[in-house]
Coordinates of C-alpha atoms in Angstrom, one line a residue:
M1 CA 18.3 -41.2 -11.2
Q2 CA 18.6 -37.6 -12.4
E3 CA 15.5 -35.5 -11.9
L4 CA 14.7 -31.9 -13.1
H5 CA 11.6 -29.8 -12.8
D6 CA 10.1 -27.5 -15.4
A7 CA 12.7 -29.0 -17.7
P8 CA 13.0 -27.9 -21.4
L9 CA 12.3 -30.7 -23.8
A10 CA 13.2 -28.9 -27.1
P11 CA 16.9 -29.7 -26.7
L12 CA 16.1 -33.4 -26.5
T13 CA 14.4 -33.4 -29.9
T14 CA 15.9 -33.2 -33.4
F15 CA 13.2 -30.6 -34.2
R16 CA 14.4 -28.5 -31.3
L17 CA 10.8 -27.6 -30.6
G18 CA 8.4 -27.9 -27.7
G19 CA 7.8 -26.6 -24.2
P20 CA 9.0 -27.9 -20.9
A21 CA 7.9 -31.0 -19.0
T22 CA 6.7 -30.7 -15.4
R23 CA 9.3 -33.3 -14.5
L24 CA 12.2 -34.8 -16.5
R25 CA 13.8 -38.0 -15.2
T26 CA 16.8 -39.7 -16.8
A27 CA 17.2 -43.5 -16.4
T28 CA 20.5 -45.2 -17.1
T29 CA 19.5 -48.8 -16.3
D30 CA 16.6 -51.0 -17.1
T31 CA 15.8 -51.1 -13.4
E32 CA 15.5 -47.3 -13.2
V33 CA 13.3 -47.3 -16.3
I34 CA 10.9 -49.8 -14.8
A35 CA 10.9 -48.0 -11.4
A36 CA 10.1 -44.7 -13.0
V37 CA 7.3 -46.1 -15.2
R38 CA 5.8 -47.9 -12.2
E39 CA 5.9 -44.8 -10.1
A40 CA 4.2 -42.7 -12.7
D41 CA 1.5 -45.3 -13.4
A42 CA 0.8 -45.8 -9.7
A43 CA 0.3 -42.1 -9.2
G44 CA -1.7 -41.7 -12.4
T45 CA 0.9 -39.2 -13.8
P46 CA 1.0 -38.8 -17.5
L47 CA 4.2 -40.3 -18.9
L48 CA 6.2 -39.4 -22.0
I49 CA 9.0 -41.7 -23.0
V50 CA 12.0 -39.9 -24.7
G51 CA 14.7 -41.7 -26.5
G52 CA 16.8 -39.9 -29.2
G53 CA 14.0 -37.4 -29.8
S54 CA 14.1 -37.9 -33.5
N55 CA 10.4 -38.8 -33.9
L56 CA 8.7 -36.4 -31.5
V57 CA 6.7 -33.2 -32.2
I58 CA 6.0 -31.7 -28.7
A59 CA 3.5 -28.9 -28.2
D60 CA 4.7 -25.4 -27.5
E61 CA 2.9 -25.7 -24.1
G62 CA 5.1 -28.6 -23.2
F63 CA 4.1 -31.8 -21.4
R64 CA 2.2 -31.8 -18.1
G65 CA 3.6 -34.9 -16.5
T66 CA 6.8 -36.9 -16.2
A67 CA 9.1 -37.2 -19.2
L68 CA 11.4 -40.2 -18.9
R69 CA 14.5 -40.0 -20.9
I70 CA 15.9 -43.5 -21.6
A71 CA 19.7 -43.3 -21.5
T72 CA 20.6 -46.9 -21.0
T73 CA 23.7 -48.4 -22.6
G74 CA 24.6 -51.8 -23.8
F75 CA 26.0 -53.3 -27.0
A76 CA 26.5 -57.0 -26.8
L77 CA 27.6 -59.0 -29.9
S78 CA 28.0 -62.7 -29.9
G79 CA 28.7 -64.2 -33.3
T80 CA 25.9 -62.8 -35.4
C81 CA 23.6 -62.2 -32.5
L82 CA 23.3 -58.5 -31.3
E83 CA 21.6 -57.1 -28.3
L84 CA 21.2 -53.4 -27.9
A85 CA 20.0 -51.5 -24.8
A86 CA 17.1 -49.1 -25.7
G87 CA 19.2 -46.0 -25.1
E88 CA 22.0 -46.9 -27.4
N89 CA 22.6 -44.5 -30.3
W90 CA 21.3 -46.3 -33.4
S91 CA 23.7 -44.9 -36.0
D92 CA 26.7 -45.7 -33.8
A93 CA 25.4 -49.2 -33.3
V94 CA 25.1 -49.7 -37.1
A95 CA 28.7 -48.5 -37.5
R96 CA 29.9 -51.1 -34.9
T97 CA 28.1 -54.0 -36.6
V98 CA 29.7 -53.0 -40.0
D99 CA 33.1 -52.7 -38.3
A100 CA 32.5 -56.3 -37.1
G101 CA 32.0 -57.5 -40.7
L102 CA 28.3 -58.2 -40.2
A103 CA 25.4 -57.4 -42.6
G104 CA 21.7 -56.7 -42.2
V105 CA 21.5 -53.1 -41.0
E106 CA 24.2 -51.3 -43.0
C107 CA 21.7 -49.4 -45.1
L108 CA 20.1 -48.0 -42.0
A109 CA 23.2 -46.0 -41.3
G110 CA 22.8 -42.3 -40.3
I111 CA 19.2 -42.7 -39.0
P112 CA 19.0 -40.5 -35.9
G113 CA 17.5 -41.8 -32.6
S114 CA 17.9 -44.6 -30.2
A115 CA 17.8 -48.4 -30.6
G116 CA 14.7 -48.7 -28.6
A117 CA 12.7 -46.6 -31.1
T118 CA 13.6 -48.8 -34.0
P119 CA 11.0 -51.6 -33.4
I120 CA 8.3 -49.1 -32.5
Q121 CA 8.5 -47.5 -35.9
N122 CA 9.8 -50.5 -37.8
V123 CA 12.6 -48.2 -39.0
G124 CA 13.5 -48.6 -42.6
A125 CA 15.4 -47.0 -45.4
Y126 CA 17.3 -47.8 -48.6
G127 CA 15.7 -51.2 -48.9
Q128 CA 16.1 -52.4 -45.3
E129 CA 13.8 -52.6 -42.3
V130 CA 14.7 -53.6 -38.8
S131 CA 11.9 -56.1 -38.8
A132 CA 14.0 -58.3 -41.1
T133 CA 16.7 -58.7 -38.5
I134 CA 15.0 -58.3 -35.1
T135 CA 14.5 -61.6 -33.4
E136 CA 13.1 -60.4 -30.0
V137 CA 12.1 -57.2 -28.2
V138 CA 12.3 -57.0 -24.4
A139 CA 9.8 -54.5 -23.0
Y140 CA 8.1 -53.5 -19.9
D141 CA 4.4 -54.2 -20.2
R142 CA 2.6 -51.5 -18.3
H143 CA -0.8 -53.3 -18.4
A144 CA 0.6 -56.5 -17.0
G145 CA 3.2 -54.8 -14.7
E146 CA 6.0 -57.1 -15.8
T147 CA 8.9 -57.5 -18.3
V148 CA 8.0 -59.5 -21.4
T149 CA 10.0 -60.8 -24.3
L150 CA 8.2 -60.6 -27.7
A151 CA 9.4 -62.7 -30.6
N152 CA 9.5 -61.1 -34.0
A153 CA 6.2 -62.7 -35.1
D154 CA 4.5 -61.2 -32.1
C155 CA 5.6 -57.6 -32.8
G156 CA 3.0 -56.9 -35.5
F157 CA 5.5 -55.4 -37.9
S158 CA 4.3 -53.7 -41.0
Y159 CA 5.4 -50.6 -43.0
R160 CA 6.5 -48.1 -40.4
H161 CA 4.3 -49.7 -37.8
S162 CA 4.3 -52.3 -35.1
R163 CA 2.4 -53.6 -32.1
F164 CA 4.3 -51.1 -30.0
K165 CA 3.3 -48.1 -32.1
A166 CA -0.3 -49.3 -32.2
D167 CA -0.5 -48.9 -28.4
L168 CA 2.1 -46.4 -27.3
S169 CA 0.8 -46.4 -23.7
R170 CA 1.4 -50.1 -23.1
Y171 CA 5.0 -51.1 -23.9
V172 CA 8.3 -49.5 -22.9
V173 CA 11.1 -51.0 -25.0
L174 CA 14.1 -52.0 -22.9
R175 CA 16.3 -54.1 -25.2
V176 CA 16.3 -55.2 -28.9
R177 CA 17.9 -58.4 -30.2
F178 CA 18.9 -58.9 -33.8
E179 CA 20.2 -61.8 -35.9
L180 CA 22.7 -60.4 -38.5
E181 CA 24.6 -62.1 -41.3
D182 CA 28.2 -63.0 -41.6
A183 CA 28.7 -62.6 -45.4
G184 CA 32.5 -62.3 -45.3
G185 CA 32.4 -58.5 -44.9
L186 CA 29.8 -58.1 -47.7
S187 CA 26.5 -56.3 -47.4
A188 CA 23.1 -57.9 -47.6
P189 CA 21.8 -58.1 -51.2
L190 CA 21.0 -54.5 -52.2
K191 CA 17.3 -53.9 -52.6
Y192 CA 17.1 -50.1 -53.3
A193 CA 17.6 -49.1 -56.9
E194 CA 19.2 -45.7 -56.0
T195 CA 21.9 -47.3 -53.8
A196 CA 22.7 -50.0 -56.5
R197 CA 22.9 -47.3 -59.2
V198 CA 25.2 -45.1 -57.2
L199 CA 27.4 -48.1 -56.5
G200 CA 27.4 -49.2 -60.2
V201 CA 25.9 -52.6 -59.4
E202 CA 22.5 -54.3 -59.9
P203 CA 19.8 -54.7 -57.3
G204 CA 20.4 -58.0 -55.5
D205 CA 24.2 -57.7 -55.7
R206 CA 26.3 -57.5 -52.6
V207 CA 29.1 -54.9 -52.0
P208 CA 31.5 -54.5 -49.1
A209 CA 29.2 -53.6 -46.1
Q210 CA 31.4 -50.6 -45.2
T211 CA 31.0 -49.3 -48.8
A212 CA 27.2 -49.7 -48.5
R213 CA 27.1 -47.8 -45.2
E214 CA 29.3 -45.0 -46.5
T215 CA 27.2 -44.7 -49.7
V216 CA 24.0 -44.5 -47.7
L217 CA 25.5 -41.8 -45.4
K218 CA 26.4 -39.7 -48.4
L219 CA 23.0 -40.2 -50.0
R220 CA 21.3 -39.2 -46.7
A221 CA 23.6 -36.2 -46.1
G222 CA 22.7 -35.0 -49.6
K223 CA 19.1 -35.0 -48.6
G224 CA 19.7 -33.3 -45.2
M225 CA 18.9 -36.6 -43.4
V226 CA 22.1 -36.8 -41.3
L227 CA 22.1 -34.6 -38.2
D228 CA 24.3 -31.5 -38.4
P229 CA 23.8 -28.8 -35.8
E230 CA 24.9 -26.1 -38.3
D231 CA 22.5 -27.2 -41.0
H232 CA 18.9 -26.3 -40.4
D233 CA 17.8 -28.7 -43.1
T234 CA 18.6 -31.4 -40.5
W235 CA 16.5 -29.7 -37.8
S236 CA 13.7 -32.1 -38.6
A237 CA 12.3 -35.6 -37.9
G238 CA 13.6 -36.8 -41.3
S239 CA 10.6 -38.0 -43.4
F240 CA 7.6 -36.2 -41.9
F241 CA 5.0 -38.2 -43.9
T242 CA 4.9 -41.9 -44.6
N243 CA 4.6 -43.1 -48.2
P244 CA 0.8 -43.8 -48.7
V245 CA -0.3 -47.4 -49.3
L246 CA -3.4 -47.4 -51.5
S247 CA -6.0 -50.1 -52.1
E248 CA -6.7 -51.2 -55.6
E249 CA -9.8 -48.9 -55.7
E250 CA -7.9 -46.0 -54.2
F251 CA -5.0 -46.4 -56.6
T252 CA -7.3 -46.4 -59.6
A253 CA -8.8 -43.2 -58.5
F254 CA -5.4 -41.7 -57.8
V255 CA -4.1 -42.6 -61.3
A256 CA -7.1 -40.8 -62.7
R257 CA -6.4 -37.7 -60.6
V258 CA -2.8 -37.7 -61.8
A259 CA -3.8 -37.9 -65.4
E260 CA -6.4 -35.1 -64.9
R261 CA -3.9 -32.8 -63.1
L262 CA -0.6 -33.6 -64.8
G263 CA -1.5 -35.3 -68.1
S264 CA -2.0 -38.9 -69.2
D265 CA 1.6 -39.4 -70.0
V266 CA 2.7 -38.8 -66.4
A267 CA 3.1 -42.0 -64.3
A268 CA 3.2 -41.7 -60.6
P269 CA 5.6 -43.9 -58.6
A270 CA 4.1 -47.2 -57.8
F271 CA 5.5 -50.2 -55.8
P272 CA 3.8 -53.4 -54.7
A273 CA 2.9 -53.3 -51.0
G274 CA 1.4 -56.7 -50.4
D275 CA -2.2 -57.6 -49.8
G276 CA -3.1 -56.0 -53.1
G277 CA -1.9 -52.6 -52.0
T278 CA 0.3 -50.2 -53.9
K279 CA 2.7 -47.8 -52.3
T280 CA 3.4 -44.4 -53.9
S281 CA 5.9 -41.7 -53.0
A282 CA 4.9 -39.0 -50.5
A283 CA 7.8 -36.8 -51.7
W284 CA 6.5 -37.1 -55.3
L285 CA 3.0 -36.1 -54.2
I286 CA 4.2 -33.1 -52.2
D287 CA 6.4 -31.8 -55.0
R288 CA 3.7 -32.4 -57.7
A289 CA 1.1 -30.7 -55.5
G290 CA 3.2 -27.5 -55.7
F291 CA 5.2 -27.7 -52.5
G292 CA 8.8 -27.7 -53.6
K293 CA 12.1 -27.7 -51.8
G294 CA 12.4 -24.6 -49.5
Y295 CA 8.6 -24.0 -49.5
G296 CA 7.2 -22.2 -46.4
T297 CA 7.8 -19.2 -44.1
S298 CA 11.1 -18.1 -42.8
R299 CA 10.4 -20.0 -39.5
A300 CA 9.3 -23.4 -40.7
R301 CA 10.0 -24.7 -44.2
I302 CA 10.3 -27.8 -46.3
S303 CA 13.9 -28.7 -46.5
S304 CA 15.9 -27.2 -49.3
K305 CA 17.3 -30.7 -49.9
H306 CA 14.3 -33.0 -49.7
T307 CA 10.6 -32.4 -50.0
L308 CA 9.7 -35.0 -47.4
A309 CA 11.4 -33.2 -44.5
L310 CA 9.8 -30.3 -42.7
T311 CA 12.3 -28.2 -40.9
N312 CA 12.8 -25.6 -38.1
R313 CA 14.8 -22.8 -39.5
G314 CA 16.0 -21.8 -36.0
D315 CA 13.2 -19.7 -34.5
A316 CA 10.1 -21.7 -35.4
S317 CA 7.4 -22.9 -33.0
T318 CA 5.6 -26.2 -33.0
D319 CA 2.5 -24.3 -34.2
D320 CA 4.5 -23.0 -37.1
L321 CA 5.6 -26.5 -38.0
L322 CA 2.1 -27.9 -37.7
A323 CA 0.6 -25.1 -39.8
L324 CA 3.0 -26.0 -42.6
A325 CA 2.3 -29.7 -42.2
R326 CA -1.4 -29.1 -42.5
E327 CA -1.0 -26.9 -45.5
V328 CA 1.0 -29.7 -47.3
R329 CA -1.3 -32.5 -46.2
D330 CA -4.4 -30.6 -47.3
G331 CA -2.8 -29.5 -50.6
V332 CA -1.9 -33.0 -51.5
R333 CA -5.4 -34.2 -50.7
A334 CA -7.0 -31.5 -52.8
A335 CA -4.6 -32.3 -55.7
F336 CA -4.6 -36.1 -55.7
G337 CA -7.2 -37.3 -53.3
V338 CA -4.6 -38.9 -51.1
T339 CA -4.3 -38.1 -47.4
L340 CA -0.7 -38.1 -46.0
V341 CA -0.1 -39.4 -42.5
N342 CA 2.5 -37.9 -40.3
E343 CA 5.4 -40.3 -39.3
P344 CA 6.6 -38.5 -36.0
V345 CA 4.5 -38.9 -32.8
T346 CA 2.7 -35.7 -31.7
V347 CA 2.6 -34.9 -28.0
G348 CA 0.0 -32.5 -26.7
C349 CA -0.8 -31.4 -30.3
A350 CA -2.2 -32.9 -33.4
L351 CA -2.0 -32.5 -37.2

C-alpha cells in the first residue's frame, strides 16, 4: 500500500482546495482498505476516506490524521446485474453500462467521483437516483469490525441522503451492486422535463440509452458540471447546495415571502417531495436573492454557467469558498426565510 507523509490533498479534490494530510495511504484492494481502517481505528487516529474527491471541502489547515484514498477497481456485469468496486470511476462505469445496452443510470452520466460515493449521497440528476437501481451495498462496519452487506431497504435512502451519510464515521463502502434494465438498448422512461424537451419527446418516453447519455452530458457541460481542467467553472463540487424540501407550513410562509419580495404574480418552483413536503429550487432561490452567475470575488465565485455551483477560480482558499457560501446561504435566508444546506462534506471546517 502506497504511503505518503505531509501529503497534499487539494489535487485529490475537484475543488483543488485544502491543506495536507499527516499521512496519505492509497488502497487498491478491499483487503488493503479494511486493513488501513482497522489500523487507524485501533490507534485512535482520525481517518478521512477519499474517493473521487468531488464532494469534499477540506480546510486550508488540512487533515491531522490518515487520509485513505480508495483506488480499488472492479466492473463485473452479469446479465443486468452490475457490481462496482468503490474506487471505480462513476462516469466511466455509466458509459460502460450504456455500451452494454442497459438502462437505469444513463441520466447519471458525467457525474464526477467514484462508485463508492454514490450510495452515500444517493447521487441523482436528470430524473434518476442510484437508489432506484442499487440492490446491495457491501461495506466495512467500523463499529462491528466486520464486512456487512446491506440491502437497498436497509440503506435509508432519501433525497441526497442515506444511512451511510447519516453516520459517516461508521461505514466504509467497498462495493455497490445494481440491477439494471435490458430495454433493447432504450433508456429508462425519461422523468426530467428538460431532458425530454431537448430530445423532443414527452416525459415517460424512452429514447436510445446512448442518446439519453449524450444529451445529459451536453446539458451538464453547458452548466459547467462536467470536469474540464481548463475550465474553472468545473473546479467545484457541482451543486453546492441541495434543493430545500419544505413542510406545508414552511412552504406557505415561503410563498408569502416570494409574493412580498417579487410580486404576487411570481410562482416559485415547487415539486411534490413525499410525506406532504414540497421541494423547491436552490438555484432559483440563489438567483432571485441577488446572487447571479459569476457573483463573487476574483478568487471564489458562483459559476458563470450555473448559480448552484461555487467555484475556485484558480487561486482561492477554502476560507474564500466558505465565505462565499455563507454569504449566499445568509442572503437566501434573509430574502426568503429558507436555509440552504451544503451538499459537499466539510472536513476540518464548517459552513
